[in-house]
PDB file of C-alpha atoms in Angstrom:
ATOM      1  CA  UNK A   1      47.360   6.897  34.602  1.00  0.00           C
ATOM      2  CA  UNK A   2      45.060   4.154  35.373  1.00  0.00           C
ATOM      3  CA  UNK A   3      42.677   6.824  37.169  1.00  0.00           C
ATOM      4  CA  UNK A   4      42.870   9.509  34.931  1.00  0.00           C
ATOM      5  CA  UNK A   5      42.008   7.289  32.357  1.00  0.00           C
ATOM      6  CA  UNK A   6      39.114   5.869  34.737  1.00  0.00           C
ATOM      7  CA  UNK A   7      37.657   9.435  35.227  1.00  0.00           C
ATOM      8  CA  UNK A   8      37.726  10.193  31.585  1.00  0.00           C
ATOM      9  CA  UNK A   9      35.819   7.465  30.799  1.00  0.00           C
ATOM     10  CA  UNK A  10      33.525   8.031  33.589  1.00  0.00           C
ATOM     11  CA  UNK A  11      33.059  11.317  32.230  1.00  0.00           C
ATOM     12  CA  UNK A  12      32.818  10.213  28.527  1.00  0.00           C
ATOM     13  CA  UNK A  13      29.668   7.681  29.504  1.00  0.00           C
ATOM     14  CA  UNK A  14      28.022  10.604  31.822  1.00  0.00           C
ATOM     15  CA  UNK A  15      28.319  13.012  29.000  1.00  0.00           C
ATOM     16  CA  UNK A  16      27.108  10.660  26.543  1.00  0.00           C
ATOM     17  CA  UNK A  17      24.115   9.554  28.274  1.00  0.00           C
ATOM     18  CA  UNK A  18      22.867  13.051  29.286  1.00  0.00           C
ATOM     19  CA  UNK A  19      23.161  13.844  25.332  1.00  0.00           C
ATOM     20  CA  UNK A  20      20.629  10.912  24.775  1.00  0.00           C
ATOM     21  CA  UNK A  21      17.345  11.960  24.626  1.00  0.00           C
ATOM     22  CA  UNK A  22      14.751  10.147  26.255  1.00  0.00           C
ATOM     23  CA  UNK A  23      11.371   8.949  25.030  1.00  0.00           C
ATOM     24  CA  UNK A  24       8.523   8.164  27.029  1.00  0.00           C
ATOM     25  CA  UNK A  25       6.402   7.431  23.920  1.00  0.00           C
ATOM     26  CA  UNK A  26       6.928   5.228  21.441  1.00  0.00           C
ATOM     27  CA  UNK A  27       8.559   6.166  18.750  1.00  0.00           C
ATOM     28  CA  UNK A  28       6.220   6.650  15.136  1.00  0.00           C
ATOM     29  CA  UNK A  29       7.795   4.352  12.504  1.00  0.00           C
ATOM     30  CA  UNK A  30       6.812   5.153   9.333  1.00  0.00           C
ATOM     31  CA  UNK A  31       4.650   2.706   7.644  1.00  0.00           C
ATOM     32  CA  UNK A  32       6.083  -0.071   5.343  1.00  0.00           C
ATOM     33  CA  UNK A  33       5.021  -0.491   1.945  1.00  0.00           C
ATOM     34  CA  UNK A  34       1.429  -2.002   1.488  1.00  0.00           C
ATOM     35  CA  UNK A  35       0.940  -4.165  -1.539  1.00  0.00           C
ATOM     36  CA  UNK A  36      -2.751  -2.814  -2.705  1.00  0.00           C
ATOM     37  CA  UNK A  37      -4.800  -4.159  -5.481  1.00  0.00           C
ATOM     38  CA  UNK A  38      -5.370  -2.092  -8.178  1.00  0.00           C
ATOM     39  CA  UNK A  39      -8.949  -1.154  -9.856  1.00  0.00           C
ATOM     40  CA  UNK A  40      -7.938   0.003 -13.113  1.00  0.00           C
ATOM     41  CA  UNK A  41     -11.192  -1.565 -15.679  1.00  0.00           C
ATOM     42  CA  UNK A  42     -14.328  -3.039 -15.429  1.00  0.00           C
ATOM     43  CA  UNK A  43     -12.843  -6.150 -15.281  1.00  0.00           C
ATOM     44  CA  UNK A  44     -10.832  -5.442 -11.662  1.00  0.00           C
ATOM     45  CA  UNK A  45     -14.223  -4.633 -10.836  1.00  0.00           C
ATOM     46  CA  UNK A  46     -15.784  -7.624 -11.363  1.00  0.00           C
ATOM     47  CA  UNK A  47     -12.846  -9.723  -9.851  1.00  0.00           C
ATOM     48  CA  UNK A  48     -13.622  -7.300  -6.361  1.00  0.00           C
ATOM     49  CA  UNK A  49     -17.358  -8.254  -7.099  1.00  0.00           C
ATOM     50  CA  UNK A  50     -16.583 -12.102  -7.144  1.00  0.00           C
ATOM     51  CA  UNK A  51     -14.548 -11.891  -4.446  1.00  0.00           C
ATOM     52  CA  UNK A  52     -16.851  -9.764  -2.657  1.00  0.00           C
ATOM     53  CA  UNK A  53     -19.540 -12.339  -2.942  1.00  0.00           C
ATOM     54  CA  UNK A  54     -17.914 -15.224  -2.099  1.00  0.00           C
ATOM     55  CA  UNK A  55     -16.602 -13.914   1.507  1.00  0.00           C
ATOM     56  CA  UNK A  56     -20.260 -13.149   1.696  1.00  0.00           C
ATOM     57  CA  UNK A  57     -21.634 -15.945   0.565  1.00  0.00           C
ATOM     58  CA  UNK A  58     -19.365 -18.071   3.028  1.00  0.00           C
ATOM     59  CA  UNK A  59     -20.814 -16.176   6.369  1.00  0.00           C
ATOM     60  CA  UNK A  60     -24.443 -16.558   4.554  1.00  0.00           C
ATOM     61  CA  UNK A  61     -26.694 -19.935   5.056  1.00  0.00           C
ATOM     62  CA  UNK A  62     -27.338 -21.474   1.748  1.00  0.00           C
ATOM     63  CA  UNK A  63     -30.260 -19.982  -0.198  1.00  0.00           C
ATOM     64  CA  UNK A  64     -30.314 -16.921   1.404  1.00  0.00           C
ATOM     65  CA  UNK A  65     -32.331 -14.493   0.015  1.00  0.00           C
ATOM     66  CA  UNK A  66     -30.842 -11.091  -0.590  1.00  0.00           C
ATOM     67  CA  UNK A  67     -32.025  -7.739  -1.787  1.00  0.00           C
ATOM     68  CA  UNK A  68     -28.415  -5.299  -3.130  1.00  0.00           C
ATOM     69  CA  UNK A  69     -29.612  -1.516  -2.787  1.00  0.00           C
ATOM     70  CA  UNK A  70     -28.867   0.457  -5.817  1.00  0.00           C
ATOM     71  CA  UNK A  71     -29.119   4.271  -5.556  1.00  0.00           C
ATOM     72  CA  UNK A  72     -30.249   6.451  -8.853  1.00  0.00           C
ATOM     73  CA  UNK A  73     -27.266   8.960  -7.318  1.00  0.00           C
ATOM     74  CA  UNK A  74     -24.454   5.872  -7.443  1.00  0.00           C
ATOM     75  CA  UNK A  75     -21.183   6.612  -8.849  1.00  0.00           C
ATOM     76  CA  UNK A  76     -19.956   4.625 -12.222  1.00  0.00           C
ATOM     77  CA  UNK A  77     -17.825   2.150  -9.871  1.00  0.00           C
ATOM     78  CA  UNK A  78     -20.781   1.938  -7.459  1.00  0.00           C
ATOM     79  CA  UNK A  79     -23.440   0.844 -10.365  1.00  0.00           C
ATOM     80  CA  UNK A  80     -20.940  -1.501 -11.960  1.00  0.00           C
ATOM     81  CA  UNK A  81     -20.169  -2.909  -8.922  1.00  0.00           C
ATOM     82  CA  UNK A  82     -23.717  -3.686  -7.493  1.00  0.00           C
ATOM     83  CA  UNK A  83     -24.580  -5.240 -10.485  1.00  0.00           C
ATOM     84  CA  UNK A  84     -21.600  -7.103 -11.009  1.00  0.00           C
ATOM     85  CA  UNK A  85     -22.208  -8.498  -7.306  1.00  0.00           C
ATOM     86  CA  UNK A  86     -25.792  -9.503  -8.124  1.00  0.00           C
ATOM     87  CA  UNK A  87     -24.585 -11.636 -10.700  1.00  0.00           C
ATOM     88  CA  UNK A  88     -22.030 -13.273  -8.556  1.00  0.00           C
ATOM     89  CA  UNK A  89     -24.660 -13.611  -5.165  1.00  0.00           C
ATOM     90  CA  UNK A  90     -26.287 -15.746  -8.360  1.00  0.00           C
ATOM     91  CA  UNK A  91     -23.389 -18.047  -9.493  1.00  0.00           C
ATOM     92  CA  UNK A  92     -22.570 -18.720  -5.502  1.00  0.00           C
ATOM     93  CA  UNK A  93     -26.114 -20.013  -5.164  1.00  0.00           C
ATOM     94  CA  UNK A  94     -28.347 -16.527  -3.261  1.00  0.00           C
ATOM     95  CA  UNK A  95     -31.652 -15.753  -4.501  1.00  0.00           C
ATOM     96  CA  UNK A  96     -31.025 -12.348  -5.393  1.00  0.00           C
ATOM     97  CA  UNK A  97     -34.636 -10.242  -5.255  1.00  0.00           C
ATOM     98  CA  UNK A  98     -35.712  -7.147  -7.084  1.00  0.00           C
ATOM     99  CA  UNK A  99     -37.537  -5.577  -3.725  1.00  0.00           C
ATOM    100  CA  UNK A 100     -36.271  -6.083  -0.362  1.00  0.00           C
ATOM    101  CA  UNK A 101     -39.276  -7.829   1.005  1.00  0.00           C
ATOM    102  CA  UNK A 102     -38.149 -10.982   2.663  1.00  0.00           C
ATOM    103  CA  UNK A 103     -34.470 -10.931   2.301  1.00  0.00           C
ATOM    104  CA  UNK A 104     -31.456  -9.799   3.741  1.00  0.00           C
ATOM    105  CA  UNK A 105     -29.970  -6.151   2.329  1.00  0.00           C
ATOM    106  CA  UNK A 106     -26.766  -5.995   0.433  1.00  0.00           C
ATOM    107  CA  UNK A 107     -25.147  -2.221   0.694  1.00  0.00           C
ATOM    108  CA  UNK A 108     -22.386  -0.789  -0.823  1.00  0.00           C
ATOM    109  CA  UNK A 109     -20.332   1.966   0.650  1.00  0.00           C
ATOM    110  CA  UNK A 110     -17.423   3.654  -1.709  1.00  0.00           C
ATOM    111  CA  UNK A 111     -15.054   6.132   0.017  1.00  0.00           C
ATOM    112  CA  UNK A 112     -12.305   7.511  -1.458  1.00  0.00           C
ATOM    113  CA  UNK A 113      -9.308   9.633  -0.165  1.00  0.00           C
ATOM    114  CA  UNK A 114      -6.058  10.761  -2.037  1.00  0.00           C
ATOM    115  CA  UNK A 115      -3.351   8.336  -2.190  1.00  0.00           C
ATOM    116  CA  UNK A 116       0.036   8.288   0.416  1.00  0.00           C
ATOM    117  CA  UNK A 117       2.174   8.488  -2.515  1.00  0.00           C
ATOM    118  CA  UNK A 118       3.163  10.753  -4.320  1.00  0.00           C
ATOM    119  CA  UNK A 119       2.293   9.050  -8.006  1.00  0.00           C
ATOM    120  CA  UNK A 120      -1.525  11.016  -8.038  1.00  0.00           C
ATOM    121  CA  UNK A 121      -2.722   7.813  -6.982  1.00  0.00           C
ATOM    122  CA  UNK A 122      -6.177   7.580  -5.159  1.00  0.00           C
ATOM    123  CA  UNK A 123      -7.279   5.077  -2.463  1.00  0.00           C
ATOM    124  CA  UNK A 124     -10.286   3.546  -2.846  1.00  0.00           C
ATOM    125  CA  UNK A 125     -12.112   2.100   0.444  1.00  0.00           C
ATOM    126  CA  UNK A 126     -15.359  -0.384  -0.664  1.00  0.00           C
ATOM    127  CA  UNK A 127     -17.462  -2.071   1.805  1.00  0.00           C
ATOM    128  CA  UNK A 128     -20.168  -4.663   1.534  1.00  0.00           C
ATOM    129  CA  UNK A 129     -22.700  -5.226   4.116  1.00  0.00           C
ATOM    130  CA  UNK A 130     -25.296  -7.638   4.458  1.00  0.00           C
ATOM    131  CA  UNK A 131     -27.657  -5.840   7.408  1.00  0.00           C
ATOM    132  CA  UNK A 132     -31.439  -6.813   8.412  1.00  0.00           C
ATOM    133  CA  UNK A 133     -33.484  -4.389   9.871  1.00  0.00           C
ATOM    134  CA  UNK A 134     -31.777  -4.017  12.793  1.00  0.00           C
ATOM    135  CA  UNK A 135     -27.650  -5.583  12.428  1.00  0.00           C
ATOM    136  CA  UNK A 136     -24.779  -6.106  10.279  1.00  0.00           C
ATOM    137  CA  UNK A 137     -24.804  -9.488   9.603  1.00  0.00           C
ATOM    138  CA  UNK A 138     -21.731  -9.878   7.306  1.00  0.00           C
ATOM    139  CA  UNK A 139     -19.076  -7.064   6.120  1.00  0.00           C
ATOM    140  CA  UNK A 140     -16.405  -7.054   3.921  1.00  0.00           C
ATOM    141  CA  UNK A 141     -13.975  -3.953   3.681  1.00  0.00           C
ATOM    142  CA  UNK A 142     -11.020  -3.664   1.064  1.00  0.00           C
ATOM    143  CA  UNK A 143      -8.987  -1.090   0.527  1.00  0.00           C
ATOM    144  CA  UNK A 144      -7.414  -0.662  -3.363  1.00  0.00           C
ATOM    145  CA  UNK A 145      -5.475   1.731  -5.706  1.00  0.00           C
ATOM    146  CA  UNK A 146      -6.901   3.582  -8.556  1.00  0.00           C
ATOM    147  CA  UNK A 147      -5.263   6.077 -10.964  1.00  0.00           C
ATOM    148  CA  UNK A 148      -6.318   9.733  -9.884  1.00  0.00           C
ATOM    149  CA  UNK A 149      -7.231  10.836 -13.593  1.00  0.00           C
ATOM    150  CA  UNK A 150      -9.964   8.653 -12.308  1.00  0.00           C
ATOM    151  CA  UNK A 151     -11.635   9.422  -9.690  1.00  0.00           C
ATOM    152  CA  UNK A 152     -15.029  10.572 -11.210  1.00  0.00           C
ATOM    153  CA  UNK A 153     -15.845   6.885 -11.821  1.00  0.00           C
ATOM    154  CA  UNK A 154     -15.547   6.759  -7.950  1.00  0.00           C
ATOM    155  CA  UNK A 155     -17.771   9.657  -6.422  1.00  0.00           C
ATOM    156  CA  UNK A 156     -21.613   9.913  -6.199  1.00  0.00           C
ATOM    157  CA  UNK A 157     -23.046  11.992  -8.948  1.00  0.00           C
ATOM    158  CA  UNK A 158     -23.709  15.209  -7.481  1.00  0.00           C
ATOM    159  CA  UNK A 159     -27.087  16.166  -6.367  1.00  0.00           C
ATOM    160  CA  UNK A 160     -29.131  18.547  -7.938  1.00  0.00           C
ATOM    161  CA  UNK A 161     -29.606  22.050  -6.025  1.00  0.00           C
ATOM    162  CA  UNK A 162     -33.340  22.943  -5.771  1.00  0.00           C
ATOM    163  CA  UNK A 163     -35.410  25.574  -3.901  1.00  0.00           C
ATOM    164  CA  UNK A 164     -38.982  25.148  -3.486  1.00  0.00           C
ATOM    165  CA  UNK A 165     -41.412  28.681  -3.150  1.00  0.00           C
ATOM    166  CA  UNK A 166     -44.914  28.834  -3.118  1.00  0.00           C
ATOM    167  CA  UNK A 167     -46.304  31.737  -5.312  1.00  0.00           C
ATOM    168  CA  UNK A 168     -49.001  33.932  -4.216  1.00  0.00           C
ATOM    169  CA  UNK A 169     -51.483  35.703  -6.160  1.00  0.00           C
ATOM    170  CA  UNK A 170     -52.957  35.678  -9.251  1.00  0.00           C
ATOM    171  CA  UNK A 171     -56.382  37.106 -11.137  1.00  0.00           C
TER     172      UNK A 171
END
């Protein structure tokens, strides 16, 4: 009895572990839940801006001067945002100029991708750099939630399409 019972359990743990699959790469766990911050008004904005310009401000020596590009082809969020961080580069103390002669360069870079969720929510990727002419000197990147009914206040305006000709002739 004692073998029998042996063998079957022999057999039981050989059958069981050829019925295990094995792995030789990890295994792809999903992703637990990120808290994100949400940009829902003007006022989120600012908060990002503050924030922003503080981290900045804290890798910056004091005084620094610094020039934040604004582009004519911003989106709403990007032309709220620059000037929301001018003001703050003020309060924490920066020199902020209106040409880029003699001072650092503050750029803004706004990406944004659909959301992982399924609520029609977007993701909103903003970074800040501080760059001379030739390296980054500070950067700040955030990542944040916004609603999708949204997302124009997020993307560049869209360029105009042009075609130049020359015309030929005449009296």
């Amino acid at each position: 009895m004692k073998k029998t019972l042996a063998a079957a359990s022999a057999a039981a743990l050989l059958a069981g572990a050829c019925a295990t699959p094995v792995h030789h790469a990890p295994a792809a766990n999903a992703q637990a839940a990120v808290s994100q911050r949400a940009l829902h008004s003007a006022s989120h904005w600012n908060s990002l801006a503050r924030d922003v310009a503080q981290r900045l401000s804290a890798r910056l020596a004091p005084q620094t001067a610094l020039f934040v590009n604004q582009h004519a082809d911003a989106s709403a969020f990007d032309r709220a945002f620059s000037t929301q961080l001018i003001t703050a580069l003020l309060e924490a103390g920066h020199p902020v100029l209106r040409t880029p002669a003699g001072a650092l360069r503050v750029g803004v870079d706004t990406q944004v991708k659909p959301g992982v969720d399924a609520t029609g929510s977007l993701e909103i990727i903003v970074s800040t750099s501080v760059t001379d002419n030739s390296r980054f000197i500070a950067r700040e990147t955030g990542v944040f939630r916004a609603d999708a009914a949204d997302e124009a206040l997020y993307l560049a305006a869209p360029q105009a399409r042009t075609k130049s000709f020359q015309v030929v002739g005449g009296e």
